[in-house]
mmCIF file of C-alpha atoms in Angstrom:
data_model
loop_
_atom_site.group_PDB
_atom_site.id
_atom_site.type_symbol
_atom_site.label_atom_id
_atom_site.label_comp_id
_atom_site.label_asym_id
_atom_site.label_seq_id
_atom_site.Cartn_x
_atom_site.Cartn_y
_atom_site.Cartn_z
ATOM 1 C CA MET Y 4 -15.409 7.458 -1.538
ATOM 2 C CA SER Y 5 -11.939 8.681 -2.708
ATOM 3 C CA LYS Y 6 -11.591 9.810 -6.020
ATOM 4 C CA ASP Y 7 -8.123 10.359 -8.181
ATOM 5 C CA GLN Y 8 -9.337 13.945 -9.054
ATOM 6 C CA TYR Y 9 -11.029 16.673 -6.989
ATOM 7 C CA VAL Y 10 -12.173 20.074 -7.958
ATOM 8 C CA TYR Y 11 -13.053 22.778 -5.486
ATOM 9 C CA PRO Y 12 -13.902 26.458 -5.725
ATOM 10 C CA ALA Y 13 -11.339 28.414 -3.617
ATOM 11 C CA VAL Y 14 -11.810 32.115 -2.479
ATOM 12 C CA PHE Y 15 -8.666 34.249 -3.181
ATOM 13 C CA THR Y 16 -8.500 37.550 -0.941
ATOM 14 C CA ARG Y 17 -6.105 39.894 -1.727
ATOM 15 C CA GLY Y 18 -4.261 41.800 1.042
ATOM 16 C CA ASN Y 19 -1.533 44.269 1.323
ATOM 17 C CA ASP Y 20 1.366 41.958 1.266
ATOM 18 C CA GLU Y 21 -0.151 38.574 0.670
ATOM 19 C CA VAL Y 22 -3.013 36.573 -0.917
ATOM 20 C CA ALA Y 23 -5.201 34.386 1.483
ATOM 21 C CA ILE Y 24 -6.887 31.436 0.219
ATOM 22 C CA GLU Y 25 -9.753 29.284 1.659
ATOM 23 C CA PHE Y 26 -11.921 26.572 0.511
ATOM 24 C CA PRO Y 27 -15.469 27.154 1.629
ATOM 25 C CA ASP Y 28 -16.569 23.454 1.211
ATOM 26 C CA LEU Y 29 -13.482 22.329 3.355
ATOM 27 C CA PRO Y 30 -13.368 24.151 6.524
ATOM 28 C CA GLY Y 31 -9.801 24.430 7.745
ATOM 29 C CA CYS Y 32 -8.267 23.919 4.399
ATOM 30 C CA GLU Y 33 -6.672 27.461 4.091
ATOM 31 C CA SER Y 34 -3.432 28.774 2.703
ATOM 32 C CA SER Y 35 -1.633 32.100 1.569
ATOM 33 C CA ALA Y 36 1.137 33.262 -0.461
ATOM 34 C CA PRO Y 37 3.147 36.549 -1.135
ATOM 35 C CA SER Y 38 1.917 36.511 -4.925
ATOM 36 C CA LEU Y 39 -1.010 35.298 -6.897
ATOM 37 C CA GLU Y 40 1.323 32.934 -8.949
ATOM 38 C CA GLU Y 41 2.496 31.247 -5.716
ATOM 39 C CA GLY Y 42 -0.910 31.353 -4.434
ATOM 40 C CA PHE Y 43 -2.367 29.031 -6.801
ATOM 41 C CA ALA Y 44 0.426 26.507 -6.295
ATOM 42 C CA ASN Y 45 -0.029 26.521 -2.564
ATOM 43 C CA ALA Y 46 -3.803 26.156 -2.855
ATOM 44 C CA ARG Y 47 -3.288 23.044 -4.802
ATOM 45 C CA GLU Y 48 -0.970 21.615 -2.385
ATOM 46 C CA ALA Y 49 -3.355 22.723 0.717
ATOM 47 C CA LEU Y 50 -6.036 21.058 -1.004
ATOM 48 C CA ALA Y 51 -4.247 17.921 -1.671
ATOM 49 C CA GLN Y 52 -3.185 17.505 1.755
ATOM 50 C CA HIS Y 53 -6.372 18.481 3.327
ATOM 51 C CA LEU Y 54 -8.228 15.760 1.082
ATOM 52 C CA TYR Y 55 -5.480 13.304 1.891
ATOM 53 C CA ARG Y 56 -6.004 13.458 5.524
ATOM 54 C CA MET Y 57 -9.741 13.151 5.080
ATOM 55 C CA GLU Y 58 -9.070 9.840 3.234
ATOM 56 C CA GLU Y 59 -6.830 8.752 5.639
ATOM 57 C CA ASN Y 60 -9.268 9.687 8.459
ATOM 58 C CA GLY Y 61 -12.263 7.901 6.660
ATOM 59 C CA ASP Y 62 -14.060 11.250 6.610
ATOM 60 C CA GLU Y 63 -16.898 12.024 4.244
ATOM 61 C CA ILE Y 64 -15.817 14.355 1.515
ATOM 62 C CA PRO Y 65 -18.358 16.803 0.604
ATOM 63 C CA GLU Y 66 -19.483 17.618 -3.108
ATOM 64 C CA PRO Y 67 -18.097 20.994 -4.023
ATOM 65 C CA SER Y 68 -20.248 24.120 -4.268
ATOM 66 C CA GLU Y 69 -21.205 25.733 -7.592
ATOM 67 C CA VAL Y 70 -18.919 28.669 -8.119
ATOM 68 C CA THR Y 71 -21.735 31.060 -8.999
ATOM 69 C CA ALA Y 72 -23.066 30.412 -5.430
ATOM 70 C CA LEU Y 73 -20.307 32.013 -3.498
ATOM 71 C CA GLN Y 74 -20.564 35.629 -2.594
ATOM 72 C CA THR Y 75 -17.333 37.851 -2.701
ATOM 73 C CA ASP Y 76 -16.498 41.373 -1.818
ATOM 74 C CA GLU Y 77 -14.447 43.617 -4.066
ATOM 75 C CA THR Y 78 -10.984 42.302 -2.500
ATOM 76 C CA GLN Y 79 -11.889 38.700 -3.455
ATOM 77 C CA PHE Y 80 -12.572 36.482 -6.530
ATOM 78 C CA VAL Y 81 -13.432 32.833 -6.796
ATOM 79 C CA THR Y 82 -11.756 30.307 -8.896
ATOM 80 C CA VAL Y 83 -11.508 26.423 -9.001
ATOM 81 C CA ILE Y 84 -8.478 24.323 -7.969
ATOM 82 C CA GLU Y 85 -7.702 20.829 -8.776
ATOM 83 C CA ALA Y 86 -6.061 18.164 -6.792
ATOM 84 C CA TRP Y 87 -4.715 15.271 -8.771
ATOM 85 C CA MET Y 88 -4.423 12.740 -5.768
ATOM 86 C CA PRO Y 89 -2.293 9.435 -7.284
ATOM 87 C CA PRO Y 90 1.336 11.171 -7.238
ATOM 88 C CA PHE Y 91 0.347 12.927 -4.046
ATOM 89 C CA ARG Y 92 -0.542 9.723 -2.170
ATOM 90 C CA LYS Y 93 2.536 8.118 -3.338
ATOM 91 C CA LYS Y 94 4.410 11.106 -2.158
ATOM 92 C CA MET Y 95 2.959 11.005 1.251
ATOM 93 C CA GLU Y 96 3.014 7.366 1.945
ATOM 94 C CA SER Y 97 6.766 7.296 1.083
ATOM 95 C CA GLN Y 98 7.454 10.106 3.468
ATOM 96 C CA ALA Y 99 9.430 8.952 6.579
ATOM 97 C CA VAL Y 100 7.637 8.593 9.852
ATOM 98 C CA LYS Y 101 9.294 8.474 13.423
ATOM 99 C CA LYS Y 102 8.989 5.283 15.351
ATOM 100 C CA THR Y 103 9.903 4.728 18.866
ATOM 101 C CA LEU Y 104 12.211 1.428 19.167
ATOM 102 C CA THR Y 105 12.780 -0.711 22.513
ATOM 103 C CA ILE Y 106 15.655 -2.997 22.596
ATOM 104 C CA PRO Y 107 17.765 -4.215 25.498
ATOM 105 C CA LYS Y 108 20.837 -1.983 26.222
ATOM 106 C CA TRP Y 109 23.251 -4.779 25.714
ATOM 107 C CA LEU Y 110 21.908 -5.163 22.010
ATOM 108 C CA ASP Y 111 21.987 -1.301 21.716
ATOM 109 C CA ASP Y 112 25.429 -1.199 22.792
ATOM 110 C CA ALA Y 113 26.499 -3.850 20.385
ATOM 111 C CA ALA Y 114 24.725 -2.292 17.315
ATOM 112 C CA LYS Y 115 26.395 1.238 18.173
ATOM 113 C CA THR Y 116 29.656 -0.581 18.257
ATOM 114 C CA ALA Y 117 28.968 -2.308 14.980
ATOM 115 C CA GLY Y 118 27.984 0.982 13.544
ATOM 116 C CA LEU Y 119 24.470 -0.254 12.363
ATOM 117 C CA ASN Y 120 21.876 1.942 10.930
ATOM 118 C CA TYR Y 121 18.503 1.258 12.857
ATOM 119 C CA SER Y 122 16.405 2.741 10.240
ATOM 120 C CA ARG Y 123 17.665 0.967 7.490
ATOM 121 C CA ILE Y 124 17.510 -2.432 9.029
ATOM 122 C CA LEU Y 125 14.075 -1.745 10.344
ATOM 123 C CA GLN Y 126 12.872 -0.822 6.856
ATOM 124 C CA ASP Y 127 14.657 -4.066 5.208
ATOM 125 C CA ALA Y 128 13.142 -6.117 7.879
ATOM 126 C CA LEU Y 129 9.537 -4.921 7.513
ATOM 127 C CA LYS Y 130 9.880 -4.900 3.661
ATOM 128 C CA GLU Y 131 10.835 -8.653 3.943
ATOM 129 C CA GLU Y 132 8.314 -9.624 6.484
ATOM 130 C CA LEU Y 133 5.668 -7.767 4.255
ATOM 131 C CA ASN Y 134 6.895 -9.122 0.956
ATOM 132 C CA ILE Y 135 7.171 -5.811 -0.566
ATOM 133 C CA ASP Y 136 9.495 -5.232 -3.611
ATOM 134 C CA GLU Y 137 10.380 -1.435 -3.445
ATOM 135 C CA LYS Y 138 11.457 -1.700 -7.349
ATOM 136 C CA ASP Y 139 7.682 -2.081 -8.236
ATOM 137 C CA ASN Y 140 6.900 1.381 -7.007
ATOM 138 C CA SER Y 141 3.621 -0.002 -5.571
ATOM 139 C CA PHE Y 142 2.293 1.880 -2.486
ATOM 140 C CA SER Y 143 -1.019 0.630 -2.281
ATOM 141 C CA MET Y 144 -1.718 -2.117 0.502
ATOM 142 C CA GLN Y 145 -4.367 -3.572 -1.669
ATOM 143 C CA GLU Y 146 -1.905 -3.952 -4.932
ATOM 144 C CA ARG Y 147 0.505 -5.561 -2.434
ATOM 145 C CA LEU Y 148 -1.742 -7.951 -1.169
ATOM 146 C CA ASN Y 149 -2.939 -8.812 -4.759
ATOM 147 C CA LYS Y 150 0.713 -9.508 -5.670
ATOM 148 C CA GLN Y 151 1.168 -11.652 -2.675
ATOM 149 C CA LEU Y 152 -2.033 -13.434 -4.050
ATOM 150 C CA ASN Y 153 -0.654 -13.928 -7.346
ATOM 151 C CA LYS Y 154 2.503 -15.617 -5.970
ATOM 152 C CA VAL Y 155 0.248 -18.017 -3.963
ATOM 153 C CA LYS Y 156 -1.510 -19.123 -7.439
ATOM 154 C CA LYS Y 157 1.804 -19.469 -9.079
ATOM 155 C CA SER Y 158 3.115 -21.755 -6.152
ATOM 156 C CA LEU Y 159 -0.022 -23.654 -6.302
ATOM 157 C CA ARG Y 160 0.424 -24.093 -10.186
ATOM 158 C CA ASP Y 161 4.110 -25.153 -9.658
ATOM 159 C CA LEU Y 162 2.993 -27.559 -6.830
ATOM 160 C CA SER Y 163 0.174 -28.868 -9.445
ATOM 161 C CA ARG Y 164 3.052 -29.610 -11.973
ATOM 162 C CA ILE Y 165 5.194 -31.434 -9.276
ATOM 163 C CA ARG Y 166 2.125 -33.543 -8.122
ATOM 164 C CA VAL Y 167 1.728 -34.592 -11.988
ATOM 165 C CA HIS Y 168 5.370 -35.560 -12.125
ATOM 166 C CA VAL Y 169 4.916 -37.496 -8.957
ATOM 167 C CA ASN Y 170 2.056 -39.403 -10.252
ATOM 168 C CA MET Y 171 3.942 -40.402 -13.691
ATOM 169 C CA VAL Y 172 6.750 -42.260 -11.599
ATOM 170 C CA ASP Y 173 6.892 -45.443 -9.315
ATOM 171 C CA ASP Y 174 7.111 -44.946 -5.598
ATOM 172 C CA GLU Y 175 10.669 -46.471 -5.893
ATOM 173 C CA ASP Y 176 11.703 -43.917 -8.143
ATOM 174 C CA LEU Y 177 10.769 -41.063 -6.158
ATOM 175 C CA SER Y 178 14.062 -39.342 -5.291
ATOM 176 C CA ASN Y 179 15.056 -36.937 -2.369
ATOM 177 C CA PRO Y 180 15.556 -33.866 -4.667
ATOM 178 C CA ILE Y 181 11.675 -34.474 -5.776
ATOM 179 C CA ILE Y 182 10.706 -34.635 -2.245
ATOM 180 C CA GLU Y 183 12.530 -31.866 -1.083
ATOM 181 C CA GLU Y 184 11.185 -29.637 -3.929
ATOM 182 C CA ILE Y 185 7.551 -30.746 -3.003
ATOM 183 C CA ASN Y 186 8.035 -29.793 0.842
ATOM 184 C CA ALA Y 187 9.979 -26.548 -0.016
ATOM 185 C CA ALA Y 188 6.689 -25.542 -2.432
ATOM 186 C CA LYS Y 189 4.314 -26.504 0.496
ATOM 187 C CA GLU Y 190 6.212 -24.499 3.019
ATOM 188 C CA ASP Y 191 6.592 -21.482 0.545
ATOM 189 C CA ILE Y 192 2.825 -21.371 0.012
ATOM 190 C CA GLN Y 193 1.738 -22.074 3.343
ATOM 191 C CA GLY Y 194 4.227 -19.293 4.501
ATOM 192 C CA MET Y 195 2.857 -16.810 2.241
ATOM 193 C CA ALA Y 196 -0.709 -17.703 3.059
ATOM 194 C CA GLU Y 197 -0.272 -17.019 6.500
ATOM 195 C CA LYS Y 198 1.359 -13.609 6.021
ATOM 196 C CA ILE Y 199 -1.957 -12.558 3.878
ATOM 197 C CA LYS Y 200 -4.474 -14.138 6.635
ATOM 198 C CA ASP Y 201 -2.842 -11.445 9.094
ATOM 199 C CA VAL Y 202 -3.832 -8.481 7.084
ATOM 200 C CA TYR Y 203 -6.428 -9.624 4.515
ATOM 201 C CA SER Y 204 -9.631 -12.263 4.303
ATOM 202 C CA SER Y 205 -11.366 -13.058 1.171
ATOM 203 C CA GLU Y 206 -13.521 -15.829 -0.621
ATOM 204 C CA GLU Y 207 -10.505 -16.241 -2.961
ATOM 205 C CA LEU Y 208 -7.912 -16.807 -0.210
ATOM 206 C CA SER Y 209 -10.289 -19.456 1.477
ATOM 207 C CA ARG Y 210 -10.605 -21.046 -2.087
ATOM 208 C CA LEU Y 211 -6.824 -21.139 -2.350
ATOM 209 C CA SER Y 212 -6.466 -22.358 0.973
ATOM 210 C CA LYS Y 213 -8.836 -25.141 0.145
ATOM 211 C CA LYS Y 214 -6.989 -26.136 -2.954
ATOM 212 C CA LEU Y 215 -3.623 -26.098 -1.017
ATOM 213 C CA ASP Y 216 -4.931 -28.457 1.498
ATOM 214 C CA HIS Y 217 -6.306 -30.778 -1.123
ATOM 215 C CA LEU Y 218 -3.096 -30.956 -3.277
ATOM 216 C CA ALA Y 219 -1.180 -31.211 -0.235
ATOM 217 C CA ASP Y 220 -3.263 -34.245 0.960
ATOM 218 C CA LYS Y 221 -3.004 -36.010 -2.501
ATOM 219 C CA ILE Y 222 1.003 -35.506 -2.558
ATOM 220 C CA SER Y 223 1.190 -37.031 1.240
ATOM 221 C CA GLN Y 224 -0.885 -39.940 0.261
ATOM 222 C CA LYS Y 225 1.279 -40.599 -2.952
ATOM 223 C CA LEU Y 226 4.598 -40.380 -0.604
ATOM 224 C CA ARG Y 227 3.266 -42.911 2.028
#
């Protein structure tokens, strides 16, 4: 299970012109620096990177050893290094990654002629498709899905208010704007529900879907 804070013992080894750092509990997690001061900074960075990769790969993260249990020689000393993960995860998840894009040549030629930026267009399209608002500084997929669920709930409440209004008027008083508003709300909810279903399945989503179907049926009966 991932945590926000990790603390592991690190072994610093002094050399002629650099300091070598290793973490006995995390094989492969190593670093070095020309000075002791830089060594501490590099050690924190190396620890955070190593733990982030383990989290991404789903590897089991071991418990740290007791500092007193580690054996050292006269050129070494042991200290503890802390990794505070939330800001590091955000930094890593916002890094640019290279993706291969395949499109027809005629389309590529047209895009080059128009001076279009493929990277920006792809990012904008993905944000729109995933319903991601970059201004909210949310990098957690769980948070994004929760936001989508909240939008579905809001749309359901809006649809309920529309249904109440429809029930208060006679059939002959139903105007086209009201009908259009109902249909638009239904399409909006169904669209968001479909997006969420592609990546997320939960009892809450099932309940919301049933509620949507129930409200849609009642509105359809009223509009017949």
